PDB file of C-alpha atoms in Angstrom:
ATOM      1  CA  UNK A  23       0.000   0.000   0.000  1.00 85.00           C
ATOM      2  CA  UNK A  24       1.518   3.101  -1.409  1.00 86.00           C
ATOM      3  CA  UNK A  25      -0.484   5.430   0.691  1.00 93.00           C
ATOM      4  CA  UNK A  26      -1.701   7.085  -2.338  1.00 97.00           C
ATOM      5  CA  UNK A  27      -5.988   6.454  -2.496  1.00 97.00           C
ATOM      6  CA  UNK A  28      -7.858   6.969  -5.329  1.00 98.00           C
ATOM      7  CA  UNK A  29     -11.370   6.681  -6.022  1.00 97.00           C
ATOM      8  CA  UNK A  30     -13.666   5.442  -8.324  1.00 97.00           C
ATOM      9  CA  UNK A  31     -11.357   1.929  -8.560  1.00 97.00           C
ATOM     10  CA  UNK A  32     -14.015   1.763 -12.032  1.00 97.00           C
ATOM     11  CA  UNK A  33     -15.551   3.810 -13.869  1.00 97.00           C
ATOM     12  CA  UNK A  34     -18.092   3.058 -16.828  1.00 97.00           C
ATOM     13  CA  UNK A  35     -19.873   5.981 -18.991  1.00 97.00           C
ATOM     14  CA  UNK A  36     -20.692   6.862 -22.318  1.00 97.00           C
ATOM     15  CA  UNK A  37     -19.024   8.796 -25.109  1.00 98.00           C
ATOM     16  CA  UNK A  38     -19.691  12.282 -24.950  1.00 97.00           C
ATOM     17  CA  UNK A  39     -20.402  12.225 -21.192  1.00 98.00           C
ATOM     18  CA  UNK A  40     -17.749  13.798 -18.271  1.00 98.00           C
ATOM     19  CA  UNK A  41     -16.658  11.961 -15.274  1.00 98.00           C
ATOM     20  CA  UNK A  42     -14.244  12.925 -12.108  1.00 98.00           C
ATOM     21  CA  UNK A  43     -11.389  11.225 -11.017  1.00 98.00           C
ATOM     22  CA  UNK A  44     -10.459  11.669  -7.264  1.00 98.00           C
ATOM     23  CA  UNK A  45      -6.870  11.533  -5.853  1.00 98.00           C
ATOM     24  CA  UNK A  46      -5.417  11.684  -2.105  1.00 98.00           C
ATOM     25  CA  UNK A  47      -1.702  12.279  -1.752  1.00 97.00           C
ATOM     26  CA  UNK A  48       0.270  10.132   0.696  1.00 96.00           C
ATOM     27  CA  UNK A  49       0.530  12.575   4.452  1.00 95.00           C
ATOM     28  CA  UNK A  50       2.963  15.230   3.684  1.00 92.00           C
ATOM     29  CA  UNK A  51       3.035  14.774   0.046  1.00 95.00           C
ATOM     30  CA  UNK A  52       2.644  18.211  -2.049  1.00 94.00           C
ATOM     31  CA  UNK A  53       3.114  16.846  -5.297  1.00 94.00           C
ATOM     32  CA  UNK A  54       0.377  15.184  -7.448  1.00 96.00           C
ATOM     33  CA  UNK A  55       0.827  14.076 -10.786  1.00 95.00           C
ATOM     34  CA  UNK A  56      -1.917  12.254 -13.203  1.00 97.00           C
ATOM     35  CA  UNK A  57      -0.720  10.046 -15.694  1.00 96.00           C
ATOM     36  CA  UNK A  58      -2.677   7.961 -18.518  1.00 97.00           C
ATOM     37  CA  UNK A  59      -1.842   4.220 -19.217  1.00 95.00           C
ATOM     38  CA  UNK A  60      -3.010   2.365 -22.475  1.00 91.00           C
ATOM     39  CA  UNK A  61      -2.242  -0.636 -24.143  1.00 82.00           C
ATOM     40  CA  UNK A  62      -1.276   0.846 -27.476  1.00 80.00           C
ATOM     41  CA  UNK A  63       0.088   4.454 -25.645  1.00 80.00           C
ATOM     42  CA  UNK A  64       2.107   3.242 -22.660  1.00 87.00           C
ATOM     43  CA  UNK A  65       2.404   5.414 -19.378  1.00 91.00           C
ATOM     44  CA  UNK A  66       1.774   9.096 -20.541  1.00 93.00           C
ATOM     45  CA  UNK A  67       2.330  11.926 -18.265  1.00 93.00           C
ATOM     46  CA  UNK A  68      -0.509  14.083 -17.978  1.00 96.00           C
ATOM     47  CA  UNK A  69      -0.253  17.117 -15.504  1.00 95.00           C
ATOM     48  CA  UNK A  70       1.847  17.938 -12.002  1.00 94.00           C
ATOM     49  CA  UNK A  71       0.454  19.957  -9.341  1.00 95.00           C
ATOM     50  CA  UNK A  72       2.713  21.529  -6.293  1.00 94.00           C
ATOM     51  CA  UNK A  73       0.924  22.716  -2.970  1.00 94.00           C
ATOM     52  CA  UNK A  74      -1.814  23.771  -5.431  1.00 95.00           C
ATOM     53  CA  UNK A  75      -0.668  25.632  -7.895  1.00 95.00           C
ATOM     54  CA  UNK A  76       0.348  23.671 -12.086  1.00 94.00           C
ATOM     55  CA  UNK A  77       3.947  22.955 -12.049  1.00 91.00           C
ATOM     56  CA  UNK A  78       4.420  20.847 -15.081  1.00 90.00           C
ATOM     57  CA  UNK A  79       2.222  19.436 -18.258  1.00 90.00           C
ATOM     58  CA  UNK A  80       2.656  16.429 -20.356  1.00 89.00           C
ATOM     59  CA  UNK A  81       0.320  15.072 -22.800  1.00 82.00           C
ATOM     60  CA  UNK A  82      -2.737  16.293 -21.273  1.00 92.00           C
ATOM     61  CA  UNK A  83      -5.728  17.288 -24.264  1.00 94.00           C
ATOM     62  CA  UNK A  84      -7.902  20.216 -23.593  1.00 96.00           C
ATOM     63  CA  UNK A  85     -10.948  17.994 -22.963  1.00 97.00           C
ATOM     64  CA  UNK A  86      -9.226  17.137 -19.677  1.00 97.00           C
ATOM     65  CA  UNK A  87      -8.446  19.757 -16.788  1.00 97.00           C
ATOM     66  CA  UNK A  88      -7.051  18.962 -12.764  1.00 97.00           C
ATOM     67  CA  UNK A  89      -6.782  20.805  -9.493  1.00 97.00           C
ATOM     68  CA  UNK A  90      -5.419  20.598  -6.418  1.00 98.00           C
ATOM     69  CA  UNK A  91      -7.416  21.439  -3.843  1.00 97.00           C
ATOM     70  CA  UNK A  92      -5.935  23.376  -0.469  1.00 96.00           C
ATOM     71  CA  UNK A  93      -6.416  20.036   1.627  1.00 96.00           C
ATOM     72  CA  UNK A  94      -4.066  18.322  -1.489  1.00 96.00           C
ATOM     73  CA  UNK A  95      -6.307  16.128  -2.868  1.00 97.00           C
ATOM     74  CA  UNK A  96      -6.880  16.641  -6.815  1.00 98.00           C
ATOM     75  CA  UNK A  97      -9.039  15.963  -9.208  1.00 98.00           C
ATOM     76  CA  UNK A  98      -8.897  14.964 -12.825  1.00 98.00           C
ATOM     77  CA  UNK A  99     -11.646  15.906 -14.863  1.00 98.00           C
ATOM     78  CA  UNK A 100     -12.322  14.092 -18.490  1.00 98.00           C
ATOM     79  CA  UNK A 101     -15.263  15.252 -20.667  1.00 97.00           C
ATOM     80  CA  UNK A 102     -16.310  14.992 -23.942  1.00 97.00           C
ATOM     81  CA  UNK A 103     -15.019  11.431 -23.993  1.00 98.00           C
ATOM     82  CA  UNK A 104     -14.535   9.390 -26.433  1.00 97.00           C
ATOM     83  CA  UNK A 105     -13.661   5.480 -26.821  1.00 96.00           C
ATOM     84  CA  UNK A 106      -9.817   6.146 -26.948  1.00 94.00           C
ATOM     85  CA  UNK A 107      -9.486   7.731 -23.367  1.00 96.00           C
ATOM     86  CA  UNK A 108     -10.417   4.526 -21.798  1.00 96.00           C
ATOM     87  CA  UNK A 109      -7.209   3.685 -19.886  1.00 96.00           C
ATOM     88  CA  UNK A 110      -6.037   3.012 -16.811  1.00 97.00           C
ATOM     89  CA  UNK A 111      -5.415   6.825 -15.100  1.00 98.00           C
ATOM     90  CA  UNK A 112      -2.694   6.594 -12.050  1.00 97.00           C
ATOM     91  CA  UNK A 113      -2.238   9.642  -9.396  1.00 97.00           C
ATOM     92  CA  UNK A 114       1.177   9.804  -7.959  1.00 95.00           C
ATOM     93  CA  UNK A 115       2.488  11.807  -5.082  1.00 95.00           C
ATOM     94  CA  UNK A 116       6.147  13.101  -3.800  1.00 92.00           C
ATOM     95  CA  UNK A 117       7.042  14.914  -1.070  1.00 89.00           C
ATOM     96  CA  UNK A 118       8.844  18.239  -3.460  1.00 81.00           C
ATOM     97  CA  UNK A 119       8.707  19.694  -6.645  1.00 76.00           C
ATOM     98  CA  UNK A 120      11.846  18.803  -8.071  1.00 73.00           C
ATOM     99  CA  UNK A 121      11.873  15.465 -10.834  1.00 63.00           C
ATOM    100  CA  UNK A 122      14.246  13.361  -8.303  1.00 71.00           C
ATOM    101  CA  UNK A 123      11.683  12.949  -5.497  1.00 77.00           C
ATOM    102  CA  UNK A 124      10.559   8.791  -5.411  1.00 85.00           C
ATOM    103  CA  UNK A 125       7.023   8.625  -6.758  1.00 90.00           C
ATOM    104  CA  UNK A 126       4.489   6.860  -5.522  1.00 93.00           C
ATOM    105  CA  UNK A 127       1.905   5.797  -7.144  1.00 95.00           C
ATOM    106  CA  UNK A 128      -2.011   5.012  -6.224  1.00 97.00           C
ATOM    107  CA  UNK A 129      -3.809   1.701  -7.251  1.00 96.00           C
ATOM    108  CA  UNK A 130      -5.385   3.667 -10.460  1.00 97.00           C
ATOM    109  CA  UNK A 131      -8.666   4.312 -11.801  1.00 97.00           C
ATOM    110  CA  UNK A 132      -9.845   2.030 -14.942  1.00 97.00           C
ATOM    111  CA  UNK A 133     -12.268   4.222 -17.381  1.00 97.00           C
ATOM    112  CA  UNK A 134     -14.015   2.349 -19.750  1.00 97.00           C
ATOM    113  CA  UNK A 135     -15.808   4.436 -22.642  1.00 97.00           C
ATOM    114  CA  UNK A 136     -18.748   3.242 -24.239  1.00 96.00           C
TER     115      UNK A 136
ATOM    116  CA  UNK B  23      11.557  15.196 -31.206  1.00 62.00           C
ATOM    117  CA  UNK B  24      11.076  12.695 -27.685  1.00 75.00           C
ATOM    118  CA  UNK B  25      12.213   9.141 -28.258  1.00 88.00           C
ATOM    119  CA  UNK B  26      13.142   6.449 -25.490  1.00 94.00           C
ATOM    120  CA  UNK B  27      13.733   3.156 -26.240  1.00 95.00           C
ATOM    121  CA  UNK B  28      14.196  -0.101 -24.569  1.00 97.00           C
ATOM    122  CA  UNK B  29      13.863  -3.686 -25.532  1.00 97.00           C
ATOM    123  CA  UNK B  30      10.318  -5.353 -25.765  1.00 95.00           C
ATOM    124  CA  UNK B  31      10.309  -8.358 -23.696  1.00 97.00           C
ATOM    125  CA  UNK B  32      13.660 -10.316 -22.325  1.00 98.00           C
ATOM    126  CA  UNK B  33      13.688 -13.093 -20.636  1.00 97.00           C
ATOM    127  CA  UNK B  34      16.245 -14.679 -17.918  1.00 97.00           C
ATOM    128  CA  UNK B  35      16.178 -17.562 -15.419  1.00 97.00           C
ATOM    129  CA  UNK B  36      16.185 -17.477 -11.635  1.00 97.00           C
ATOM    130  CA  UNK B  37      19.231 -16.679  -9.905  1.00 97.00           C
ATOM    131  CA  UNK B  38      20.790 -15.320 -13.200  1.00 97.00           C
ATOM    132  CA  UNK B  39      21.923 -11.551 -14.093  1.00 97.00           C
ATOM    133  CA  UNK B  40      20.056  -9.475 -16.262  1.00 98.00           C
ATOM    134  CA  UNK B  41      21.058  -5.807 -17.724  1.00 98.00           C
ATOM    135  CA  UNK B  42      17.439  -3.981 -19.568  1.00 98.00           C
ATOM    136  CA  UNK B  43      18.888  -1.371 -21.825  1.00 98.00           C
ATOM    137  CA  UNK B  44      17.266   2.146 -22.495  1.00 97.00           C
ATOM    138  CA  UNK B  45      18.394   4.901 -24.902  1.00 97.00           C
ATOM    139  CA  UNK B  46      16.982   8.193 -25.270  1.00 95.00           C
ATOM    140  CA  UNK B  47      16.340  11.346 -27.143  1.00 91.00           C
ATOM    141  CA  UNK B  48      14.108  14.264 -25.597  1.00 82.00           C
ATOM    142  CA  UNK B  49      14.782  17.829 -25.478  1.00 78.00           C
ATOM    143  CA  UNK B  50      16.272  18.911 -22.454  1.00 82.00           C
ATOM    144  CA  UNK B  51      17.093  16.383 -19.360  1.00 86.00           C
ATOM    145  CA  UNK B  52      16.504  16.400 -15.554  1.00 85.00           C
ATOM    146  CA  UNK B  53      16.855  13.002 -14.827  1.00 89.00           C
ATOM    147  CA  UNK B  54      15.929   9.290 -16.031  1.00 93.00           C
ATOM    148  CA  UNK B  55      13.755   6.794 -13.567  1.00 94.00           C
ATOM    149  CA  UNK B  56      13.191   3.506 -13.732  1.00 96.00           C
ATOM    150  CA  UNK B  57      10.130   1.902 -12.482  1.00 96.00           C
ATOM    151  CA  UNK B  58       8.678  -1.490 -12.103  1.00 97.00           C
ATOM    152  CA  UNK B  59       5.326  -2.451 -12.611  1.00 96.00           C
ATOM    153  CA  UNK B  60       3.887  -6.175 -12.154  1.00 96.00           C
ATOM    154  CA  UNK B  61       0.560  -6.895 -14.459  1.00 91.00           C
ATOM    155  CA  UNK B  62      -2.528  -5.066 -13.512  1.00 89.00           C
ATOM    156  CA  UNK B  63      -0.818  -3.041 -10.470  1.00 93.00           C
ATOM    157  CA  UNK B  64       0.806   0.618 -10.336  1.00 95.00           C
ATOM    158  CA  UNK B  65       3.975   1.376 -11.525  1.00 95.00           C
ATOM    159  CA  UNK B  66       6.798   1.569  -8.749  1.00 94.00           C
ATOM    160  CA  UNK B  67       9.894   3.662  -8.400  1.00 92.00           C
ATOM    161  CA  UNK B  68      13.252   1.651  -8.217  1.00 94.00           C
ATOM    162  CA  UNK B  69      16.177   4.268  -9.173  1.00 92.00           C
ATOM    163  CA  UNK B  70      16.797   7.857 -10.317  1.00 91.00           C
ATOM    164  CA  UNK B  71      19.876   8.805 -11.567  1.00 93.00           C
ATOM    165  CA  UNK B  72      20.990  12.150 -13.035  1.00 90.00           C
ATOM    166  CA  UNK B  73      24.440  12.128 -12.856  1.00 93.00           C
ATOM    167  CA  UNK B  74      27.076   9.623 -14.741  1.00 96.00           C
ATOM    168  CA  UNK B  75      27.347   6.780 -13.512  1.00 96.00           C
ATOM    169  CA  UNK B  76      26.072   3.497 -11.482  1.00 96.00           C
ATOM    170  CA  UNK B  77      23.353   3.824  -8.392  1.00 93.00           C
ATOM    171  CA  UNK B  78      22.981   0.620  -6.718  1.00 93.00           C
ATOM    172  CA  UNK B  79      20.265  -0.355  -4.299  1.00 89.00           C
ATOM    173  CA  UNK B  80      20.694  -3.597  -3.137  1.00 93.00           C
ATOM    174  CA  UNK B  81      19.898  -6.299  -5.905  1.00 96.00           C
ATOM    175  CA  UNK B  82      19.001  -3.370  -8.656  1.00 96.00           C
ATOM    176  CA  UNK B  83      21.180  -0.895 -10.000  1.00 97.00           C
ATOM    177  CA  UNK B  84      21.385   1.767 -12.462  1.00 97.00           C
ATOM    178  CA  UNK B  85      24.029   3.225 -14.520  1.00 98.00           C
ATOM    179  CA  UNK B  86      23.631   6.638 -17.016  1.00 97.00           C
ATOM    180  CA  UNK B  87      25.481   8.071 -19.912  1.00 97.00           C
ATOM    181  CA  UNK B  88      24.090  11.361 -20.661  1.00 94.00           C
ATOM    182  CA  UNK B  89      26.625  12.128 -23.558  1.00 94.00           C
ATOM    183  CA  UNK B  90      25.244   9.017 -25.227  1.00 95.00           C
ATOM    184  CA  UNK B  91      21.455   9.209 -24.130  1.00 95.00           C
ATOM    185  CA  UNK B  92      21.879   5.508 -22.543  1.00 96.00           C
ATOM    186  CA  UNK B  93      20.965   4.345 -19.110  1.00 98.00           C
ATOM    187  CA  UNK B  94      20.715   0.386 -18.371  1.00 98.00           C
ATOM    188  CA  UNK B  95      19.101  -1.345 -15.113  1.00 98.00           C
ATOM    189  CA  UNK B  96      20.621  -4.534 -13.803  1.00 98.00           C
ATOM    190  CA  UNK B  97      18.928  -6.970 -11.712  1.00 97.00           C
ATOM    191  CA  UNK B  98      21.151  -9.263  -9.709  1.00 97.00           C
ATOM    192  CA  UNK B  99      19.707 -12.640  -8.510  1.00 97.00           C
ATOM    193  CA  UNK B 100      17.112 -12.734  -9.890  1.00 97.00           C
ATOM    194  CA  UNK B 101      14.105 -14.229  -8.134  1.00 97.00           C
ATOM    195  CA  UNK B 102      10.395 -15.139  -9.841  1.00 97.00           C
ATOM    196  CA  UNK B 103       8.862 -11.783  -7.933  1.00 96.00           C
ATOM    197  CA  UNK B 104      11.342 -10.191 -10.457  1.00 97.00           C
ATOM    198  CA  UNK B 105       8.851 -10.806 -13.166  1.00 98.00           C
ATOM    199  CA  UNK B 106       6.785  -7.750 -14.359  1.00 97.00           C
ATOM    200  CA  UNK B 107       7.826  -4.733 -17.054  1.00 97.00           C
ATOM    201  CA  UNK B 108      10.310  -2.392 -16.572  1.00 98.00           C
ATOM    202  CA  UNK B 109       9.953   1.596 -17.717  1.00 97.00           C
ATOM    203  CA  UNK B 110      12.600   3.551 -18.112  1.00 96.00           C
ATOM    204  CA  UNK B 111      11.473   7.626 -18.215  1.00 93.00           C
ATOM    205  CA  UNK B 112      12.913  10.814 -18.696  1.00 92.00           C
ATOM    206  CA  UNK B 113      12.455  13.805 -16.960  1.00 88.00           C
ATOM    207  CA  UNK B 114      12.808  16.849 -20.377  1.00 80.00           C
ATOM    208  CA  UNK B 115      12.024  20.379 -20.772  1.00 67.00           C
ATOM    209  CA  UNK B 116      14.298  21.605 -17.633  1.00 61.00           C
ATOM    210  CA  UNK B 117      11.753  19.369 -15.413  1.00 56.00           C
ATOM    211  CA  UNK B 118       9.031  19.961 -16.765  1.00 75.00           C
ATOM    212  CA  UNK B 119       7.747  16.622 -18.752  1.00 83.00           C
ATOM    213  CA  UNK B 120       7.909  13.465 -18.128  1.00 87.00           C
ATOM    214  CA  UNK B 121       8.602  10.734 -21.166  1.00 89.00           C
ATOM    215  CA  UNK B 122       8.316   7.387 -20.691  1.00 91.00           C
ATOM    216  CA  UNK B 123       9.919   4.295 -22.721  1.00 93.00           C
ATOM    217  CA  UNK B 124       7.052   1.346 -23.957  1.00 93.00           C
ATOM    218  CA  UNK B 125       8.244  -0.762 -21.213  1.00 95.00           C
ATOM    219  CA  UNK B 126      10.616  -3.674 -21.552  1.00 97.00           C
ATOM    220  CA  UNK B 127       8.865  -7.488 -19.889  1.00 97.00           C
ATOM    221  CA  UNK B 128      11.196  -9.199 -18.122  1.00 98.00           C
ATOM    222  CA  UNK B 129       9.948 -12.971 -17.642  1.00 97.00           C
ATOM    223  CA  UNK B 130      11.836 -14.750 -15.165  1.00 97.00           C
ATOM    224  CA  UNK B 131      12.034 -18.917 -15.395  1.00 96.00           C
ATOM    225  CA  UNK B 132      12.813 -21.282 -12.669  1.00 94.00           C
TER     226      UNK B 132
END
């Protein structure tokens, strides 16, 4: 156990429709980062937040947008979906900013489009 | 462009040594990682390195090139558990991005 929770563990919907993924940093993590993991894309890097405020993007499409809230948790939001975002979506948290800090990573939230 | 590359799938037998290669090209670097992750679980974090040279931590280490864009991982006695894909990533853009290899699978036999 990571520390890292993240909630829905599933998630089924519809094309077209927007959903919310929901992320708790480990205690005395600042960092939360959102990544996307397909079978024919890999582990993409989505979006890094530091003590709320965007610190770094990736590969994130404007259909998709994240927070971090002032208690740390964040929250990915996907909408306008379509088939090809279903993928597994991980939230990982560190305890800095900086690229060296050890990740850790939560158990991940499958989305399956319809 | 960003380009990292490692081998697809390898495959080595309990006890034995195996070295996963990883080359890269991204703009910009901050740092390559190497993660583990077993089928269906999340991905996690076995070695940074951003200097030249080997890290070792216990029965894994990690060695990086930066003039030649080339890290490897090396697993030393290997056990079954040691089964699962390996990801090599780079951190680009002055830390900003993160780029990830496709993941080499490393099947371990008894």
């Amino acid at each position: 156990d990571s520390g890292v929770t993240q909630t829905p563990k599933h998630l089924i919907t519809a094309t077209g429709q927007r959903v919310t993924l929901r992320c708790s940093p480990r205690s005395g993590d600042l960092s939360v980062y959102w990544y996307q993991q397909s079978l024919d894309q890999g582990l993409q890097f989505l979006i890094q937040y530091y003590n709320g405020e965007e610190r770094a993007k990736g590969n994130i499409l404007e259909r998709f947008s994240a927070q971090q809230f002032p208690d740390l948790h964040s929250e990915l939001n996907l909408s306008s979906l379509e088939l090809g975002d279903s993928a597994l979506y991980f939230c990982a948290s560190s305890v800095g900013v900086s690229g060296y800090n050890e990740q850790f990573f939560g158990p991940g939230t499958r989305l399956t489009v319809l | 462009g960003q380009n990292i590359d490692q081998p697809t799938e390898m495959t080595a037998t309990e006890g034995a040594i195996v070295q996963i290669n990883c080359t890269y090209q991204t703009s910009g670097f901050n740092g390559l990682f190497w993660y583990q992750q077993h089928a269906g679980e999340a991905p996690t974090f076995l070695s940074y390195n951003v200097l030249d040279g080997l890290e070792e931590k216990g029965r894994f280490s990690s060695f990086l090139s930066r003039s030649k864009g080339y890290s490897y991982l090396l697993l030393k006695e290997l056990q079954m558990k040691d089964s699962a894909s390996y990801l090599c990533a780079v951190r680009d853009n002055y830390g900003q991005n993160f780029v990830f290899g496709p993941g080499t699978r490393l099947s371990v036999l008894p």
